[in-house]
């Protein structure tokens, strides 16, 4: 069965901390995405990647960066966490060649205090 | 920018009643259209999709949706609601000419009343 795994289900951090959210997929997908999900706002794209060491900004990249050193792993980094980054973070990947279906991880609920 | 509008952030139906979740998109070029479902404490999973061909598409768990170009709509329906259908539903569009990005609606929370 295909799988997108996010390392933590719940995470609590302090304001100003550097936070790493990890995502691993076992499907050899080229495309990986990070979304944040907030009530009433749906899913908003933070960053995505089409290949190793490649990254593109989504709609809300401010305050975030990403790293993709290996094809299967896509990390989201909060350089200095702030309370307005408290949210549910969802990682996803798509299947080639048409990239029409997103496979999602189960999400990381991040609370920044 | 692409836009997806889901009318009604919360919908309640009785068990056995018709489920209708509304989705409209704004685009001059028909996009690919999707419905995703999110059960509590889980990620999203694909319910159904429209790319080309027949405008009425069937998905998992008895759901279906119809693409209506003239109305720029892709409403989700199920003839008879089941308790297990209670979840959050997201409509999404994909435009290849905007960098393979999916754009999601704000979601509709479906409650099924026994």
Short mmCIF file of C-alpha atoms in Angstrom, two decimals:
data_model
loop_
_atom_site.label_atom_id
_atom_site.label_comp_id
_atom_site.label_asym_id
_atom_site.label_seq_id
_atom_site.Cartn_x
_atom_site.Cartn_y
_atom_site.Cartn_z
CA UNK A 1 0.00 0.00 0.00
CA UNK A 2 1.25 3.45 -0.85
CA UNK A 3 2.31 5.59 2.05
CA UNK A 4 3.13 9.17 2.96
CA UNK A 5 4.47 9.33 6.50
CA UNK A 6 4.73 12.44 8.62
CA UNK A 7 7.08 12.00 11.54
CA UNK A 8 4.93 13.59 14.25
CA UNK A 9 1.18 13.63 14.78
CA UNK A 10 1.29 16.34 17.45
CA UNK A 11 4.03 18.85 18.15
CA UNK A 12 4.26 21.65 20.71
CA UNK A 13 6.96 24.29 20.32
CA UNK A 14 7.88 27.65 21.82
CA UNK A 15 7.89 30.95 19.97
CA UNK A 16 11.26 31.52 18.30
CA UNK A 17 12.21 27.85 18.10
CA UNK A 18 13.39 26.29 14.85
CA UNK A 19 10.96 23.57 13.87
CA UNK A 20 11.43 20.70 11.44
CA UNK A 21 8.47 18.80 10.00
CA UNK A 22 9.47 15.65 8.17
CA UNK A 23 7.66 13.82 5.41
CA UNK A 24 8.65 10.58 3.69
CA UNK A 25 6.93 8.84 0.79
CA UNK A 26 7.61 5.31 -0.41
CA UNK A 27 6.11 5.60 -3.90
CA UNK A 28 9.07 7.08 -5.80
CA UNK A 29 6.98 10.17 -6.54
CA UNK A 30 8.73 13.13 -8.08
CA UNK A 31 6.33 15.80 -6.79
CA UNK A 32 5.90 16.62 -3.11
CA UNK A 33 3.88 19.35 -1.43
CA UNK A 34 3.42 21.02 1.95
CA UNK A 35 0.03 22.48 2.84
CA UNK A 36 -1.33 24.05 5.96
CA UNK A 37 -4.95 23.50 6.90
CA UNK A 38 -6.88 26.05 8.95
CA UNK A 39 -10.61 26.10 9.78
CA UNK A 40 -12.53 28.16 7.26
CA UNK A 41 -9.50 28.57 5.01
CA UNK A 42 -9.15 25.07 3.61
CA UNK A 43 -5.74 23.92 2.41
CA UNK A 44 -3.15 26.46 1.37
CA UNK A 45 0.03 25.55 -0.46
CA UNK A 46 3.25 26.55 1.30
CA UNK A 47 5.98 24.99 -0.89
CA UNK A 48 6.30 22.24 -3.42
CA UNK A 49 9.11 20.34 -5.09
CA UNK A 50 9.34 18.67 -8.50
CA UNK A 51 12.68 17.01 -7.96
CA UNK A 52 15.57 16.54 -5.57
CA UNK A 53 17.11 19.86 -4.49
CA UNK A 54 14.36 21.71 -6.33
CA UNK A 55 11.71 23.85 -4.63
CA UNK A 56 9.02 26.30 -5.61
CA UNK A 57 7.06 28.75 -3.48
CA UNK A 58 3.36 28.18 -3.08
CA UNK A 59 0.79 30.73 -2.02
CA UNK A 60 1.98 31.31 1.57
CA UNK A 61 5.75 30.69 1.80
CA UNK A 62 6.57 33.50 4.23
CA UNK A 63 8.14 32.21 7.43
CA UNK A 64 8.85 28.78 5.96
CA UNK A 65 11.60 27.05 4.04
CA UNK A 66 11.96 23.51 2.69
CA UNK A 67 14.62 20.94 1.99
CA UNK A 68 14.62 18.02 -0.42
CA UNK A 69 17.98 16.26 -0.34
CA UNK A 70 16.55 12.86 -1.24
CA UNK A 71 13.66 12.01 -3.53
CA UNK A 72 11.58 10.34 -0.83
CA UNK A 73 11.97 13.02 1.85
CA UNK A 74 10.60 16.57 1.92
CA UNK A 75 11.13 18.67 5.03
CA UNK A 76 9.33 21.83 6.07
CA UNK A 77 11.31 24.22 8.25
CA UNK A 78 10.00 27.02 10.43
CA UNK A 79 13.11 29.13 11.02
CA UNK A 80 11.62 30.98 14.00
CA UNK A 81 8.22 29.67 14.98
CA UNK A 82 5.47 32.16 15.71
CA UNK A 83 2.02 31.70 17.23
CA UNK A 84 0.32 32.39 13.89
CA UNK A 85 1.99 29.25 12.54
CA UNK A 86 -0.10 27.10 14.86
CA UNK A 87 -1.92 24.89 12.38
CA UNK A 88 -2.37 21.44 10.86
CA UNK A 89 0.38 20.71 8.34
CA UNK A 90 -0.23 18.21 5.57
CA UNK A 91 2.36 16.67 3.30
CA UNK A 92 1.37 15.17 -0.05
CA UNK A 93 2.90 13.61 -3.14
CA UNK A 94 1.60 12.91 -6.63
CA UNK A 95 1.93 9.95 -8.94
CA UNK A 96 3.48 10.31 -12.37
CA UNK A 97 2.95 10.70 -15.21
CA UNK A 98 -0.18 12.80 -14.96
CA UNK A 99 0.10 13.87 -11.33
CA UNK A 100 -3.67 13.81 -10.98
CA UNK A 101 -3.97 12.25 -7.55
CA UNK A 102 -2.51 13.62 -4.36
CA UNK A 103 -1.51 11.12 -1.67
CA UNK A 104 -1.63 12.72 1.76
CA UNK A 105 0.05 12.00 5.05
CA UNK A 106 -2.08 12.00 8.18
CA UNK A 107 -0.92 15.46 9.19
CA UNK A 108 1.04 17.15 11.97
CA UNK A 109 -0.86 19.38 14.39
CA UNK A 110 1.64 22.03 15.43
CA UNK A 111 1.00 24.29 18.40
CA UNK A 112 3.33 27.24 18.94
CA UNK A 113 3.09 28.70 22.43
CA UNK B 1 -5.44 33.12 -9.44
CA UNK B 2 -7.70 30.13 -9.57
CA UNK B 3 -10.67 29.99 -7.23
CA UNK B 4 -12.79 27.24 -5.80
CA UNK B 5 -15.94 28.04 -3.84
CA UNK B 6 -17.72 25.57 -1.62
CA UNK B 7 -21.13 26.81 -0.54
CA UNK B 8 -21.90 25.89 3.04
CA UNK B 9 -19.12 25.23 5.52
CA UNK B 10 -21.41 22.89 7.46
CA UNK B 11 -24.10 20.60 6.09
CA UNK B 12 -26.34 18.32 8.16
CA UNK B 13 -28.46 15.52 6.73
CA UNK B 14 -30.46 12.70 8.23
CA UNK B 15 -29.27 9.17 7.75
CA UNK B 16 -30.74 7.88 4.49
CA UNK B 17 -31.30 11.35 3.04
CA UNK B 18 -29.72 12.83 -0.07
CA UNK B 19 -26.29 14.39 0.33
CA UNK B 20 -25.53 17.44 -1.84
CA UNK B 21 -22.28 19.35 -1.41
CA UNK B 22 -21.76 22.28 -3.73
CA UNK B 23 -18.60 23.34 -5.53
CA UNK B 24 -18.05 26.08 -8.11
CA UNK B 25 -14.81 27.07 -9.76
CA UNK B 26 -13.67 30.16 -11.60
CA UNK B 27 -11.69 29.52 -14.74
CA UNK B 28 -11.91 30.33 -18.42
CA UNK B 29 -10.36 26.97 -19.20
CA UNK B 30 -12.07 23.88 -17.76
CA UNK B 31 -9.76 22.45 -15.13
CA UNK B 32 -9.42 18.97 -13.78
CA UNK B 33 -11.79 18.67 -10.81
CA UNK B 34 -11.57 16.61 -7.66
CA UNK B 35 -13.35 15.82 -4.44
CA UNK B 36 -11.29 14.76 -1.45
CA UNK B 37 -12.59 13.48 1.90
CA UNK B 38 -10.94 13.83 5.29
CA UNK B 39 -12.07 11.59 8.12
CA UNK B 40 -11.26 12.65 11.69
CA UNK B 41 -7.54 12.55 12.52
CA UNK B 42 -6.62 11.48 9.01
CA UNK B 43 -5.15 13.02 5.90
CA UNK B 44 -7.20 13.62 2.77
CA UNK B 45 -8.05 10.83 0.36
CA UNK B 46 -9.38 11.04 -3.17
CA UNK B 47 -13.11 10.48 -3.51
CA UNK B 48 -13.46 11.05 -7.26
CA UNK B 49 -12.10 13.12 -10.13
CA UNK B 50 -13.06 14.53 -13.50
CA UNK B 51 -10.44 14.99 -16.18
CA UNK B 52 -12.02 14.41 -19.59
CA UNK B 53 -14.86 12.38 -21.09
CA UNK B 54 -18.11 11.58 -19.32
CA UNK B 55 -19.23 14.49 -17.17
CA UNK B 56 -20.87 12.30 -14.53
CA UNK B 57 -18.18 10.58 -12.52
CA UNK B 58 -18.58 7.95 -9.85
CA UNK B 59 -16.35 7.62 -6.86
CA UNK B 60 -15.90 5.49 -3.81
CA UNK B 61 -18.57 4.85 -1.16
CA UNK B 62 -21.48 5.61 -3.51
CA UNK B 63 -20.57 9.24 -4.19
CA UNK B 64 -20.80 10.84 -7.62
CA UNK B 65 -20.32 14.29 -9.10
CA UNK B 66 -21.30 15.98 -12.33
CA UNK B 67 -19.17 18.47 -14.21
CA UNK B 68 -21.34 21.25 -15.66
CA UNK B 69 -19.25 23.58 -17.78
CA UNK B 70 -22.06 26.10 -18.33
CA UNK B 71 -22.50 26.47 -14.58
CA UNK B 72 -18.79 26.05 -13.71
CA UNK B 73 -19.91 23.58 -11.07
CA UNK B 74 -18.87 20.16 -9.79
CA UNK B 75 -21.39 19.29 -7.08
CA UNK B 76 -20.99 16.10 -5.05
CA UNK B 77 -24.00 13.88 -4.35
CA UNK B 78 -24.91 10.63 -2.67
CA UNK B 79 -28.49 9.29 -2.77
CA UNK B 80 -28.56 7.97 0.79
CA UNK B 81 -26.35 9.21 3.60
CA UNK B 82 -24.69 6.79 5.98
CA UNK B 83 -23.31 7.56 9.42
CA UNK B 84 -19.83 6.72 8.16
CA UNK B 85 -20.06 9.59 5.63
CA UNK B 86 -19.55 12.16 8.40
CA UNK B 87 -16.31 13.91 7.43
CA UNK B 88 -14.81 17.03 5.91
CA UNK B 89 -15.10 17.28 2.13
CA UNK B 90 -12.85 19.37 -0.08
CA UNK B 91 -13.34 20.32 -3.70
CA UNK B 92 -10.14 20.98 -5.66
CA UNK B 93 -9.03 22.01 -9.15
CA UNK B 94 -5.85 21.34 -11.07
CA UNK B 95 -4.62 23.51 -13.91
CA UNK B 96 -1.63 22.29 -15.84
CA UNK B 97 -1.02 25.74 -17.24
CA UNK B 98 -0.44 27.15 -13.76
CA UNK B 99 2.35 24.85 -12.71
CA UNK B 100 0.56 21.67 -11.75
CA UNK B 101 -0.84 23.23 -8.62
CA UNK B 102 -3.95 21.99 -6.88
CA UNK B 103 -6.27 24.67 -5.50
CA UNK B 104 -8.61 23.66 -2.70
CA UNK B 105 -11.93 25.01 -1.51
CA UNK B 106 -12.45 25.88 2.13
CA UNK B 107 -14.15 22.59 2.90
CA UNK B 108 -17.61 21.42 3.94
CA UNK B 109 -18.14 19.53 7.17
CA UNK B 110 -20.86 16.90 6.75
CA UNK B 111 -22.82 15.76 9.79
CA UNK B 112 -25.14 12.77 9.52
CA UNK B 113 -27.97 12.70 12.02
CA UNK B 114 -29.21 9.25 13.08
#
